[in-house]
Amino acid sequence: MKEYEVIREEFVPCSGDQRPNTCEILALELEDPSMYVQEQYMRERSVEFLSTERNGSPVIEALLEGGRKHRYTFTEI
């Protein structure tokens, strides 16, 4: 397992703002960042996952119904 600092941002389209509505920073020990994100949304009906990389760190976005978006940025510690 690897240790990550995880930045979780939540974007809500109703606000009309491009900045996240909420943001939290977590320290987690994970085997696979993408599996962690997928497990967070097991109960959602419709969710699409997009994976990219920023400065060598995984960035995973969960696109939810109604245009909501959650972005997870993982930085290995």
PDB file of N, CA, C and O in Angstrom:
ATOM      1  N   MET A   1       0.832  -1.187   0.000  1.00  0.00           N
ATOM      2  CA  MET A   1       0.000   0.000   0.000  1.00  0.00           C
ATOM      3  C   MET A   1       0.871   1.241   0.000  1.00  0.00           C
ATOM      4  O   MET A   1       1.948   1.246   0.565  1.00  0.00           O
ATOM      5  N   LYS A   2       0.335   2.277  -0.619  1.00  0.00           N
ATOM      6  CA  LYS A   2       1.030   3.553  -0.660  1.00  0.00           C
ATOM      7  C   LYS A   2       0.232   4.571   0.143  1.00  0.00           C
ATOM      8  O   LYS A   2      -0.975   4.456   0.287  1.00  0.00           O
ATOM      9  N   GLU A   3       0.929   5.568   0.639  1.00  0.00           N
ATOM     10  CA  GLU A   3       0.276   6.629   1.402  1.00  0.00           C
ATOM     11  C   GLU A   3       0.098   7.849   0.490  1.00  0.00           C
ATOM     12  O   GLU A   3       1.030   8.257  -0.205  1.00  0.00           O
ATOM     13  N   TYR A   4      -1.121   8.402   0.489  1.00  0.00           N
ATOM     14  CA  TYR A   4      -1.450   9.522  -0.379  1.00  0.00           C
ATOM     15  C   TYR A   4      -2.061  10.668   0.410  1.00  0.00           C
ATOM     16  O   TYR A   4      -2.783  10.454   1.376  1.00  0.00           O
ATOM     17  N   GLU A   5      -1.776  11.873  -0.045  1.00  0.00           N
ATOM     18  CA  GLU A   5      -2.559  13.032   0.349  1.00  0.00           C
ATOM     19  C   GLU A   5      -3.606  13.169  -0.750  1.00  0.00           C
ATOM     20  O   GLU A   5      -3.284  13.183  -1.931  1.00  0.00           O
ATOM     21  N   VAL A   6      -4.869  13.232  -0.358  1.00  0.00           N
ATOM     22  CA  VAL A   6      -5.970  13.272  -1.320  1.00  0.00           C
ATOM     23  C   VAL A   6      -6.728  14.582  -1.145  1.00  0.00           C
ATOM     24  O   VAL A   6      -7.155  14.915  -0.046  1.00  0.00           O
ATOM     25  N   ILE A   7      -6.862  15.315  -2.235  1.00  0.00           N
ATOM     26  CA  ILE A   7      -7.679  16.523  -2.227  1.00  0.00           C
ATOM     27  C   ILE A   7      -8.984  16.167  -2.923  1.00  0.00           C
ATOM     28  O   ILE A   7      -8.988  15.759  -4.079  1.00  0.00           O
ATOM     29  N   ARG A   8     -10.094  16.291  -2.195  1.00  0.00           N
ATOM     30  CA  ARG A   8     -11.420  15.988  -2.735  1.00  0.00           C
ATOM     31  C   ARG A   8     -12.185  17.291  -2.890  1.00  0.00           C
ATOM     32  O   ARG A   8     -12.400  18.025  -1.927  1.00  0.00           O
ATOM     33  N   GLU A   9     -12.569  17.589  -4.135  1.00  0.00           N
ATOM     34  CA  GLU A   9     -13.306  18.810  -4.436  1.00  0.00           C
ATOM     35  C   GLU A   9     -14.686  18.444  -4.982  1.00  0.00           C
ATOM     36  O   GLU A   9     -14.815  17.500  -5.751  1.00  0.00           O
ATOM     37  N   GLU A  10     -15.698  19.201  -4.585  1.00  0.00           N
ATOM     38  CA  GLU A  10     -17.059  18.975  -5.069  1.00  0.00           C
ATOM     39  C   GLU A  10     -17.541  20.210  -5.809  1.00  0.00           C
ATOM     40  O   GLU A  10     -17.495  21.314  -5.276  1.00  0.00           O
ATOM     41  N   PHE A  11     -17.980  20.003  -7.044  1.00  0.00           N
ATOM     42  CA  PHE A  11     -18.490  21.092  -7.877  1.00  0.00           C
ATOM     43  C   PHE A  11     -19.988  20.885  -8.084  1.00  0.00           C
ATOM     44  O   PHE A  11     -20.423  19.787  -8.429  1.00  0.00           O
ATOM     45  N   VAL A  12     -20.777  21.937  -7.879  1.00  0.00           N
ATOM     46  CA  VAL A  12     -22.224  21.880  -8.064  1.00  0.00           C
ATOM     47  C   VAL A  12     -22.587  22.908  -9.133  1.00  0.00           C
ATOM     48  O   VAL A  12     -22.315  24.097  -8.957  1.00  0.00           O
ATOM     49  N   PRO A  13     -23.206  22.472 -10.242  1.00  0.00           N
ATOM     50  CA  PRO A  13     -23.459  23.385 -11.356  1.00  0.00           C
ATOM     51  C   PRO A  13     -24.445  24.510 -11.036  1.00  0.00           C
ATOM     52  O   PRO A  13     -24.408  25.555 -11.664  1.00  0.00           O
ATOM     53  N   CYS A  14     -25.304  24.336 -10.064  1.00  0.00           N
ATOM     54  CA  CYS A  14     -26.321  25.353  -9.736  1.00  0.00           C
ATOM     55  C   CYS A  14     -25.710  26.660  -9.259  1.00  0.00           C
ATOM     56  O   CYS A  14     -26.317  27.725  -9.376  1.00  0.00           O
ATOM     57  N   SER A  15     -24.508  26.582  -8.694  1.00  0.00           N
ATOM     58  CA  SER A  15     -23.895  27.781  -8.137  1.00  0.00           C
ATOM     59  C   SER A  15     -23.400  28.739  -9.219  1.00  0.00           C
ATOM     60  O   SER A  15     -23.206  29.914  -8.970  1.00  0.00           O
ATOM     61  N   GLY A  16     -23.171  28.230 -10.443  1.00  0.00           N
ATOM     62  CA  GLY A  16     -22.669  29.063 -11.520  1.00  0.00           C
ATOM     63  C   GLY A  16     -21.208  29.433 -11.353  1.00  0.00           C
ATOM     64  O   GLY A  16     -20.653  30.201 -12.125  1.00  0.00           O
ATOM     65  N   ASP A  17     -20.561  28.891 -10.363  1.00  0.00           N
ATOM     66  CA  ASP A  17     -19.169  29.197 -10.057  1.00  0.00           C
ATOM     67  C   ASP A  17     -18.286  28.037 -10.528  1.00  0.00           C
ATOM     68  O   ASP A  17     -18.661  26.878 -10.402  1.00  0.00           O
ATOM     69  N   GLN A  18     -17.128  28.334 -11.075  1.00  0.00           N
ATOM     70  CA  GLN A  18     -16.197  27.311 -11.537  1.00  0.00           C
ATOM     71  C   GLN A  18     -15.336  26.749 -10.405  1.00  0.00           C
ATOM     72  O   GLN A  18     -14.661  25.758 -10.575  1.00  0.00           O
ATOM     73  N   ARG A  19     -15.365  27.412  -9.264  1.00  0.00           N
ATOM     74  CA  ARG A  19     -14.581  26.945  -8.122  1.00  0.00           C
ATOM     75  C   ARG A  19     -15.365  25.874  -7.371  1.00  0.00           C
ATOM     76  O   ARG A  19     -16.597  25.853  -7.394  1.00  0.00           O
ATOM     77  N   PRO A  20     -14.662  24.981  -6.654  1.00  0.00           N
ATOM     78  CA  PRO A  20     -15.366  23.941  -5.905  1.00  0.00           C
ATOM     79  C   PRO A  20     -16.193  24.527  -4.764  1.00  0.00           C
ATOM     80  O   PRO A  20     -15.807  25.512  -4.146  1.00  0.00           O
ATOM     81  N   ASN A  21     -17.352  23.896  -4.530  1.00  0.00           N
ATOM     82  CA  ASN A  21     -18.213  24.310  -3.419  1.00  0.00           C
ATOM     83  C   ASN A  21     -17.672  23.815  -2.090  1.00  0.00           C
ATOM     84  O   ASN A  21     -17.824  24.480  -1.076  1.00  0.00           O
ATOM     85  N   THR A  22     -17.098  22.613  -2.079  1.00  0.00           N
ATOM     86  CA  THR A  22     -16.469  22.083  -0.874  1.00  0.00           C
ATOM     87  C   THR A  22     -15.133  21.468  -1.251  1.00  0.00           C
ATOM     88  O   THR A  22     -14.935  21.023  -2.380  1.00  0.00           O
ATOM     89  N   CYS A  23     -14.256  21.449  -0.297  1.00  0.00           N
ATOM     90  CA  CYS A  23     -12.933  20.881  -0.512  1.00  0.00           C
ATOM     91  C   CYS A  23     -12.449  20.293   0.809  1.00  0.00           C
ATOM     92  O   CYS A  23     -12.628  20.904   1.858  1.00  0.00           O
ATOM     93  N   GLU A  24     -11.888  19.092   0.740  1.00  0.00           N
ATOM     94  CA  GLU A  24     -11.301  18.510   1.944  1.00  0.00           C
ATOM     95  C   GLU A  24      -9.995  17.818   1.579  1.00  0.00           C
ATOM     96  O   GLU A  24      -9.797  17.387   0.449  1.00  0.00           O
ATOM     97  N   ILE A  25      -9.109  17.742   2.543  1.00  0.00           N
ATOM     98  CA  ILE A  25      -7.811  17.096   2.354  1.00  0.00           C
ATOM     99  C   ILE A  25      -7.744  15.906   3.291  1.00  0.00           C
ATOM    100  O   ILE A  25      -8.001  16.031   4.486  1.00  0.00           O
ATOM    101  N   LEU A  26      -7.408  14.748   2.721  1.00  0.00           N
ATOM    102  CA  LEU A  26      -7.350  13.499   3.481  1.00  0.00           C
ATOM    103  C   LEU A  26      -5.963  12.886   3.349  1.00  0.00           C
ATOM    104  O   LEU A  26      -5.284  13.067   2.347  1.00  0.00           O
ATOM    105  N   ALA A  27      -5.553  12.124   4.343  1.00  0.00           N
ATOM    106  CA  ALA A  27      -4.346  11.305   4.278  1.00  0.00           C
ATOM    107  C   ALA A  27      -4.812   9.854   4.330  1.00  0.00           C
ATOM    108  O   ALA A  27      -5.438   9.441   5.312  1.00  0.00           O
ATOM    109  N   LEU A  28      -4.547   9.100   3.247  1.00  0.00           N
ATOM    110  CA  LEU A  28      -5.052   7.729   3.146  1.00  0.00           C
ATOM    111  C   LEU A  28      -3.962   6.774   2.695  1.00  0.00           C
ATOM    112  O   LEU A  28      -3.082   7.146   1.924  1.00  0.00           O
ATOM    113  N   GLU A  29      -4.047   5.543   3.163  1.00  0.00           N
ATOM    114  CA  GLU A  29      -3.205   4.453   2.680  1.00  0.00           C
ATOM    115  C   GLU A  29      -4.051   3.630   1.731  1.00  0.00           C
ATOM    116  O   GLU A  29      -5.073   3.084   2.125  1.00  0.00           O
ATOM    117  N   LEU A  30      -3.630   3.573   0.459  1.00  0.00           N
ATOM    118  CA  LEU A  30      -4.435   2.920  -0.565  1.00  0.00           C
ATOM    119  C   LEU A  30      -3.603   1.984  -1.416  1.00  0.00           C
ATOM    120  O   LEU A  30      -2.433   2.253  -1.682  1.00  0.00           O
ATOM    121  N   GLU A  31      -4.238   0.934  -1.869  1.00  0.00           N
ATOM    122  CA  GLU A  31      -3.626   0.026  -2.831  1.00  0.00           C
ATOM    123  C   GLU A  31      -3.792   0.590  -4.239  1.00  0.00           C
ATOM    124  O   GLU A  31      -2.876   0.574  -5.045  1.00  0.00           O
ATOM    125  N   ASP A  32      -5.015   1.092  -4.533  1.00  0.00           N
ATOM    126  CA  ASP A  32      -5.343   1.566  -5.871  1.00  0.00           C
ATOM    127  C   ASP A  32      -6.275   2.780  -5.766  1.00  0.00           C
ATOM    128  O   ASP A  32      -7.434   2.625  -5.372  1.00  0.00           O
ATOM    129  N   PRO A  33      -5.810   3.979  -6.120  1.00  0.00           N
ATOM    130  CA  PRO A  33      -6.652   5.174  -6.021  1.00  0.00           C
ATOM    131  C   PRO A  33      -7.959   5.070  -6.811  1.00  0.00           C
ATOM    132  O   PRO A  33      -9.006   5.505  -6.333  1.00  0.00           O
ATOM    133  N   SER A  34      -7.930   4.490  -7.999  1.00  0.00           N
ATOM    134  CA  SER A  34      -9.158   4.410  -8.799  1.00  0.00           C
ATOM    135  C   SER A  34     -10.204   3.506  -8.143  1.00  0.00           C
ATOM    136  O   SER A  34     -11.395   3.805  -8.184  1.00  0.00           O
ATOM    137  N   MET A  35      -9.787   2.443  -7.509  1.00  0.00           N
ATOM    138  CA  MET A  35     -10.732   1.572  -6.803  1.00  0.00           C
ATOM    139  C   MET A  35     -11.340   2.305  -5.607  1.00  0.00           C
ATOM    140  O   MET A  35     -12.511   2.147  -5.319  1.00  0.00           O
ATOM    141  N   TYR A  36     -10.541   3.104  -4.937  1.00  0.00           N
ATOM    142  CA  TYR A  36     -11.048   3.889  -3.800  1.00  0.00           C
ATOM    143  C   TYR A  36     -12.177   4.811  -4.261  1.00  0.00           C
ATOM    144  O   TYR A  36     -13.238   4.865  -3.637  1.00  0.00           O
ATOM    145  N   VAL A  37     -11.955   5.522  -5.367  1.00  0.00           N
ATOM    146  CA  VAL A  37     -12.978   6.453  -5.854  1.00  0.00           C
ATOM    147  C   VAL A  37     -14.226   5.690  -6.284  1.00  0.00           C
ATOM    148  O   VAL A  37     -15.346   6.075  -5.943  1.00  0.00           O
ATOM    149  N   GLN A  38     -14.067   4.597  -6.999  1.00  0.00           N
ATOM    150  CA  GLN A  38     -15.221   3.816  -7.447  1.00  0.00           C
ATOM    151  C   GLN A  38     -16.042   3.298  -6.270  1.00  0.00           C
ATOM    152  O   GLN A  38     -17.275   3.285  -6.311  1.00  0.00           O
ATOM    153  N   GLU A  39     -15.381   2.902  -5.196  1.00  0.00           N
ATOM    154  CA  GLU A  39     -16.076   2.408  -4.009  1.00  0.00           C
ATOM    155  C   GLU A  39     -16.912   3.508  -3.345  1.00  0.00           C
ATOM    156  O   GLU A  39     -17.933   3.221  -2.722  1.00  0.00           O
ATOM    157  N   GLN A  40     -16.508   4.764  -3.491  1.00  0.00           N
ATOM    158  CA  GLN A  40     -17.243   5.874  -2.887  1.00  0.00           C
ATOM    159  C   GLN A  40     -18.607   6.078  -3.540  1.00  0.00           C
ATOM    160  O   GLN A  40     -19.498   6.683  -2.948  1.00  0.00           O
ATOM    161  N   TYR A  41     -18.776   5.570  -4.759  1.00  0.00           N
ATOM    162  CA  TYR A  41     -19.991   5.843  -5.531  1.00  0.00           C
ATOM    163  C   TYR A  41     -20.750   4.571  -5.906  1.00  0.00           C
ATOM    164  O   TYR A  41     -21.528   4.565  -6.847  1.00  0.00           O
ATOM    165  N   MET A  42     -20.590   3.517  -5.147  1.00  0.00           N
ATOM    166  CA  MET A  42     -21.246   2.250  -5.449  1.00  0.00           C
ATOM    167  C   MET A  42     -22.769   2.372  -5.434  1.00  0.00           C
ATOM    168  O   MET A  42     -23.456   1.655  -6.146  1.00  0.00           O
ATOM    169  N   ARG A  43     -23.315   3.276  -4.644  1.00  0.00           N
ATOM    170  CA  ARG A  43     -24.768   3.398  -4.516  1.00  0.00           C
ATOM    171  C   ARG A  43     -25.382   4.387  -5.519  1.00  0.00           C
ATOM    172  O   ARG A  43     -26.595   4.508  -5.597  1.00  0.00           O
ATOM    173  N   GLU A  44     -24.552   5.094  -6.251  1.00  0.00           N
ATOM    174  CA  GLU A  44     -25.048   6.053  -7.248  1.00  0.00           C
ATOM    175  C   GLU A  44     -25.608   5.307  -8.450  1.00  0.00           C
ATOM    176  O   GLU A  44     -25.049   4.301  -8.883  1.00  0.00           O
ATOM    177  N   ARG A  45     -26.694   5.794  -8.990  1.00  0.00           N
ATOM    178  CA  ARG A  45     -27.306   5.161 -10.162  1.00  0.00           C
ATOM    179  C   ARG A  45     -26.468   5.343 -11.409  1.00  0.00           C
ATOM    180  O   ARG A  45     -26.200   4.419 -12.138  1.00  0.00           O
ATOM    181  N   SER A  46     -26.110   6.572 -11.669  1.00  0.00           N
ATOM    182  CA  SER A  46     -25.395   6.883 -12.898  1.00  0.00           C
ATOM    183  C   SER A  46     -24.160   7.707 -12.549  1.00  0.00           C
ATOM    184  O   SER A  46     -24.272   8.824 -12.047  1.00  0.00           O
ATOM    185  N   VAL A  47     -23.009   7.142 -12.795  1.00  0.00           N
ATOM    186  CA  VAL A  47     -21.758   7.857 -12.530  1.00  0.00           C
ATOM    187  C   VAL A  47     -20.742   7.465 -13.601  1.00  0.00           C
ATOM    188  O   VAL A  47     -20.679   6.323 -14.031  1.00  0.00           O
ATOM    189  N   GLU A  48     -19.989   8.449 -14.048  1.00  0.00           N
ATOM    190  CA  GLU A  48     -18.951   8.230 -15.045  1.00  0.00           C
ATOM    191  C   GLU A  48     -17.628   8.679 -14.436  1.00  0.00           C
ATOM    192  O   GLU A  48     -17.556   9.718 -13.779  1.00  0.00           O
ATOM    193  N   PHE A  49     -16.575   7.888 -14.648  1.00  0.00           N
ATOM    194  CA  PHE A  49     -15.265   8.204 -14.082  1.00  0.00           C
ATOM    195  C   PHE A  49     -14.300   8.606 -15.196  1.00  0.00           C
ATOM    196  O   PHE A  49     -14.235   7.953 -16.224  1.00  0.00           O
ATOM    197  N   LEU A  50     -13.568   9.684 -14.962  1.00  0.00           N
ATOM    198  CA  LEU A  50     -12.540  10.139 -15.885  1.00  0.00           C
ATOM    199  C   LEU A  50     -11.213  10.185 -15.139  1.00  0.00           C
ATOM    200  O   LEU A  50     -11.120  10.786 -14.070  1.00  0.00           O
ATOM    201  N   SER A  51     -10.200   9.551 -15.707  1.00  0.00           N
ATOM    202  CA  SER A  51      -8.869   9.536 -15.083  1.00  0.00           C
ATOM    203  C   SER A  51      -7.886  10.304 -15.950  1.00  0.00           C
ATOM    204  O   SER A  51      -7.827  10.106 -17.154  1.00  0.00           O
ATOM    205  N   THR A  52      -7.129  11.167 -15.305  1.00  0.00           N
ATOM    206  CA  THR A  52      -6.053  11.883 -15.975  1.00  0.00           C
ATOM    207  C   THR A  52      -4.863  11.915 -15.025  1.00  0.00           C
ATOM    208  O   THR A  52      -4.906  11.336 -13.941  1.00  0.00           O
ATOM    209  N   GLU A  53      -3.841  12.610 -15.437  1.00  0.00           N
ATOM    210  CA  GLU A  53      -2.658  12.753 -14.596  1.00  0.00           C
ATOM    211  C   GLU A  53      -2.222  14.205 -14.626  1.00  0.00           C
ATOM    212  O   GLU A  53      -2.241  14.841 -15.677  1.00  0.00           O
ATOM    213  N   ARG A  54      -1.866  14.734 -13.472  1.00  0.00           N
ATOM    214  CA  ARG A  54      -1.378  16.105 -13.367  1.00  0.00           C
ATOM    215  C   ARG A  54      -0.078  16.081 -12.587  1.00  0.00           C
ATOM    216  O   ARG A  54      -0.057  15.673 -11.427  1.00  0.00           O
ATOM    217  N   ASN A  55       0.994  16.497 -13.224  1.00  0.00           N
ATOM    218  CA  ASN A  55       2.324  16.509 -12.593  1.00  0.00           C
ATOM    219  C   ASN A  55       2.692  15.135 -12.038  1.00  0.00           C
ATOM    220  O   ASN A  55       3.259  15.023 -10.958  1.00  0.00           O
ATOM    221  N   GLY A  56       2.320  14.069 -12.745  1.00  0.00           N
ATOM    222  CA  GLY A  56       2.654  12.711 -12.323  1.00  0.00           C
ATOM    223  C   GLY A  56       1.731  12.133 -11.264  1.00  0.00           C
ATOM    224  O   GLY A  56       1.935  11.011 -10.821  1.00  0.00           O
ATOM    225  N   SER A  57       0.717  12.882 -10.855  1.00  0.00           N
ATOM    226  CA  SER A  57      -0.216  12.409  -9.828  1.00  0.00           C
ATOM    227  C   SER A  57      -1.561  12.083 -10.467  1.00  0.00           C
ATOM    228  O   SER A  57      -2.044  12.825 -11.317  1.00  0.00           O
ATOM    229  N   PRO A  58      -2.198  10.971 -10.042  1.00  0.00           N
ATOM    230  CA  PRO A  58      -3.507  10.634 -10.594  1.00  0.00           C
ATOM    231  C   PRO A  58      -4.577  11.639 -10.178  1.00  0.00           C
ATOM    232  O   PRO A  58      -4.612  12.085  -9.038  1.00  0.00           O
ATOM    233  N   VAL A  59      -5.433  11.996 -11.129  1.00  0.00           N
ATOM    234  CA  VAL A  59      -6.588  12.846 -10.882  1.00  0.00           C
ATOM    235  C   VAL A  59      -7.788  12.082 -11.422  1.00  0.00           C
ATOM    236  O   VAL A  59      -7.825  11.717 -12.587  1.00  0.00           O
ATOM    237  N   ILE A  60      -8.769  11.830 -10.556  1.00  0.00           N
ATOM    238  CA  ILE A  60      -9.938  11.058 -10.953  1.00  0.00           C
ATOM    239  C   ILE A  60     -11.172  11.897 -10.675  1.00  0.00           C
ATOM    240  O   ILE A  60     -11.355  12.411  -9.570  1.00  0.00           O
ATOM    241  N   GLU A  61     -12.015  12.040 -11.706  1.00  0.00           N
ATOM    242  CA  GLU A  61     -13.252  12.789 -11.563  1.00  0.00           C
ATOM    243  C   GLU A  61     -14.435  11.842 -11.642  1.00  0.00           C
ATOM    244  O   GLU A  61     -14.464  10.947 -12.485  1.00  0.00           O
ATOM    245  N   ALA A  62     -15.377  12.040 -10.752  1.00  0.00           N
ATOM    246  CA  ALA A  62     -16.633  11.292 -10.769  1.00  0.00           C
ATOM    247  C   ALA A  62     -17.713  12.270 -11.228  1.00  0.00           C
ATOM    248  O   ALA A  62     -17.969  13.274 -10.564  1.00  0.00           O
ATOM    249  N   LEU A  63     -18.306  11.977 -12.394  1.00  0.00           N
ATOM    250  CA  LEU A  63     -19.359  12.820 -12.939  1.00  0.00           C
ATOM    251  C   LEU A  63     -20.694  12.183 -12.591  1.00  0.00           C
ATOM    252  O   LEU A  63     -20.977  11.058 -12.989  1.00  0.00           O
ATOM    253  N   LEU A  64     -21.509  12.905 -11.827  1.00  0.00           N
ATOM    254  CA  LEU A  64     -22.755  12.381 -11.287  1.00  0.00           C
ATOM    255  C   LEU A  64     -23.958  12.986 -12.004  1.00  0.00           C
ATOM    256  O   LEU A  64     -23.833  13.942 -12.767  1.00  0.00           O
ATOM    257  N   GLU A  65     -25.131  12.438 -11.709  1.00  0.00           N
ATOM    258  CA  GLU A  65     -26.364  12.965 -12.271  1.00  0.00           C
ATOM    259  C   GLU A  65     -26.532  14.430 -11.903  1.00  0.00           C
ATOM    260  O   GLU A  65     -26.086  14.870 -10.850  1.00  0.00           O
ATOM    261  N   GLY A  66     -27.190  15.164 -12.771  1.00  0.00           N
ATOM    262  CA  GLY A  66     -27.462  16.568 -12.483  1.00  0.00           C
ATOM    263  C   GLY A  66     -26.271  17.478 -12.697  1.00  0.00           C
ATOM    264  O   GLY A  66     -26.293  18.632 -12.291  1.00  0.00           O
ATOM    265  N   GLY A  67     -25.190  16.970 -13.303  1.00  0.00           N
ATOM    266  CA  GLY A  67     -24.023  17.793 -13.576  1.00  0.00           C
ATOM    267  C   GLY A  67     -23.068  17.966 -12.415  1.00  0.00           C
ATOM    268  O   GLY A  67     -22.093  18.709 -12.516  1.00  0.00           O
ATOM    269  N   ARG A  68     -23.339  17.283 -11.307  1.00  0.00           N
ATOM    270  CA  ARG A  68     -22.406  17.375 -10.170  1.00  0.00           C
ATOM    271  C   ARG A  68     -21.104  16.661 -10.519  1.00  0.00           C
ATOM    272  O   ARG A  68     -21.098  15.683 -11.261  1.00  0.00           O
ATOM    273  N   LYS A  69     -20.006  17.153  -9.965  1.00  0.00           N
ATOM    274  CA  LYS A  69     -18.697  16.554 -10.235  1.00  0.00           C
ATOM    275  C   LYS A  69     -17.872  16.557  -8.953  1.00  0.00           C
ATOM    276  O   LYS A  69     -17.856  17.546  -8.220  1.00  0.00           O
ATOM    277  N   HIS A  70     -17.204  15.445  -8.698  1.00  0.00           N
ATOM    278  CA  HIS A  70     -16.260  15.349  -7.587  1.00  0.00           C
ATOM    279  C   HIS A  70     -14.895  15.033  -8.184  1.00  0.00           C
ATOM    280  O   HIS A  70     -14.764  14.110  -8.983  1.00  0.00           O
ATOM    281  N   ARG A  71     -13.890  15.791  -7.784  1.00  0.00           N
ATOM    282  CA  ARG A  71     -12.533  15.577  -8.296  1.00  0.00           C
ATOM    283  C   ARG A  71     -11.629  15.146  -7.144  1.00  0.00           C
ATOM    284  O   ARG A  71     -11.599  15.779  -6.085  1.00  0.00           O
ATOM    285  N   TYR A  72     -10.881  14.070  -7.367  1.00  0.00           N
ATOM    286  CA  TYR A  72      -9.914  13.556  -6.396  1.00  0.00           C
ATOM    287  C   TYR A  72      -8.527  13.673  -6.990  1.00  0.00           C
ATOM    288  O   TYR A  72      -8.253  13.133  -8.051  1.00  0.00           O
ATOM    289  N   THR A  73      -7.638  14.395  -6.296  1.00  0.00           N
ATOM    290  CA  THR A  73      -6.256  14.517  -6.717  1.00  0.00           C
ATOM    291  C   THR A  73      -5.386  13.805  -5.697  1.00  0.00           C
ATOM    292  O   THR A  73      -5.420  14.123  -4.511  1.00  0.00           O
ATOM    293  N   PHE A  74      -4.618  12.810  -6.163  1.00  0.00           N
ATOM    294  CA  PHE A  74      -3.801  11.972  -5.292  1.00  0.00           C
ATOM    295  C   PHE A  74      -2.342  12.365  -5.433  1.00  0.00           C
ATOM    296  O   PHE A  74      -1.807  12.413  -6.540  1.00  0.00           O
ATOM    297  N   THR A  75      -1.691  12.622  -4.308  1.00  0.00           N
ATOM    298  CA  THR A  75      -0.257  12.902  -4.294  1.00  0.00           C
ATOM    299  C   THR A  75       0.395  11.924  -3.333  1.00  0.00           C
ATOM    300  O   THR A  75       0.025  11.871  -2.148  1.00  0.00           O
ATOM    301  N   GLU A  76       1.341  11.140  -3.861  1.00  0.00           N
ATOM    302  CA  GLU A  76       2.002  10.156  -3.012  1.00  0.00           C
ATOM    303  C   GLU A  76       2.894  10.856  -1.991  1.00  0.00           C
ATOM    304  O   GLU A  76       3.633  11.782  -2.308  1.00  0.00           O
ATOM    305  N   ILE A  77       2.789  10.393  -0.737  1.00  0.00           N
ATOM    306  CA  ILE A  77       3.580  10.991   0.351  1.00  0.00           C
ATOM    307  C   ILE A  77       4.832  10.164   0.547  1.00  0.00           C
ATOM    308  O   ILE A  77       4.813   8.978   0.561  1.00  0.00           O
TER     309      ILE A  77
END
